[in-house]
Amino acid sequence: MATILLLSGPNLNLLGTREPHIYGSDTLDDCVGDARAAAEAHGHALEHVQSNHEGDLVEAIQGARDRCAAIVINPGAYTHSSYAIADALAAYSGVKVELHLSNPASREEWRRTSVVAAYVTGTVAGFGRAGYRLAVEAAAARLGDA
Ligand code: CA2
């Protein structure tokens, strides 16, 4: 049994309250519940951390080293700007899945660059709430149990 760390970046705590045409009407708790169910179906545990602060996310990634076998991260808008999160992911040697509810590649120009993409195993984007299950399944497959 492994532990998968799910990280949620800034403003994702507002999910389900605004912009349902982009992000859907489900809450972050709904998404985390799906991710946890998928992890447990593969015999893994899931921990979740949401923060609106870059340093909290960096510390959560550092804290996962030697403790969590995989990280699934939706960095929110830090996707496009945070070299600190990119460096923290580069220093983490487990499985890493970048996750987005929307497909940033089909949105505004500034969302089309991910500064973390070079440091992850793979990306799941554009599938809304279902992406949380898909990202955990991708991580579990890479961990060798699916
Ligand atoms: O599509 C995604 O998952 C994003 O990571 C979401 C970020 C956005 O900055 C990225 O470009 C793509 C924004 C998360 C904010 O979520 C909200 C949800 C409801 C109301 C307001 C913000």
XYZ file of C-alpha atoms in Angstrom, residues 21-114:
94
model
C -19.169 26.744 -17.213
C -15.386 26.311 -16.950
C -14.807 24.273 -13.807
C -18.135 22.495 -13.265
C -20.502 22.710 -10.314
C -18.937 20.033 -8.143
C -16.991 21.039 -5.048
C -13.365 20.294 -4.256
C -14.603 17.850 -1.607
C -16.484 15.970 -4.357
C -13.307 15.774 -6.463
C -11.169 14.690 -3.522
C -13.743 12.020 -2.654
C -13.462 10.593 -6.167
C -9.664 10.645 -5.967
C -9.702 8.900 -2.576
C -12.120 6.229 -3.815
C -9.870 5.553 -6.814
C -6.774 5.337 -4.607
C -8.482 2.954 -2.181
C -9.744 0.796 -5.064
C -6.075 0.230 -5.890
C -5.163 -0.436 -2.253
C -3.571 2.976 -1.713
C -4.220 5.796 0.743
C -4.786 9.377 -0.341
C -3.833 12.544 1.505
C -5.104 15.938 0.361
C -3.681 19.400 0.932
C -5.211 22.591 -0.470
C -3.455 25.911 -0.076
C -3.629 29.361 -1.568
C 0.042 29.893 -0.655
C 2.979 28.892 -2.829
C 5.298 28.059 0.089
C 2.751 25.694 1.630
C 2.650 23.743 -1.634
C 6.469 23.650 -1.840
C 6.642 22.343 1.734
C 3.982 19.708 1.044
C 5.999 18.461 -1.951
C 9.196 18.392 0.109
C 7.355 16.547 2.892
C 6.230 13.872 0.448
C 9.798 12.780 -0.293
C 10.452 9.292 1.168
C 6.840 9.207 2.435
C 4.492 9.304 -0.569
C 4.926 7.178 -3.685
C 3.103 9.628 -5.934
C 1.904 13.208 -6.130
C -1.139 14.354 -8.089
C -1.051 18.149 -8.312
C -3.416 20.753 -9.633
C -1.245 23.808 -9.034
C -4.004 26.242 -10.076
C -2.586 29.448 -11.540
C 0.841 28.578 -10.093
C 0.993 26.149 -13.025
C 1.916 29.095 -15.196
C 4.272 30.982 -12.931
C 5.825 29.038 -10.060
C 9.458 28.091 -10.547
C 9.493 27.248 -6.827
C 6.885 24.527 -7.290
C 8.665 23.362 -10.458
C 11.950 23.051 -8.526
C 10.235 21.191 -5.676
C 8.717 18.730 -8.153
C 12.089 18.289 -9.849
C 13.545 17.254 -6.475
C 10.791 14.691 -5.874
C 11.597 11.332 -7.447
C 8.213 9.574 -7.189
C 5.393 9.476 -9.737
C 3.997 12.952 -10.502
C 0.737 13.727 -12.292
C -0.170 17.303 -13.279
C -3.946 17.676 -13.186
C -6.300 20.334 -14.538
C -10.066 20.485 -14.596
C -10.066 22.574 -17.756
C -7.760 22.235 -20.734
C -5.405 25.196 -20.324
C -4.045 24.634 -23.855
C -7.418 25.666 -25.265
C -7.791 28.812 -23.140
C -6.083 32.209 -22.848
C -2.527 32.512 -24.126
C -1.052 32.921 -20.620
C -2.516 29.577 -19.533
C -0.851 27.700 -22.401
C 2.508 27.536 -20.679
C 3.024 25.178 -17.757
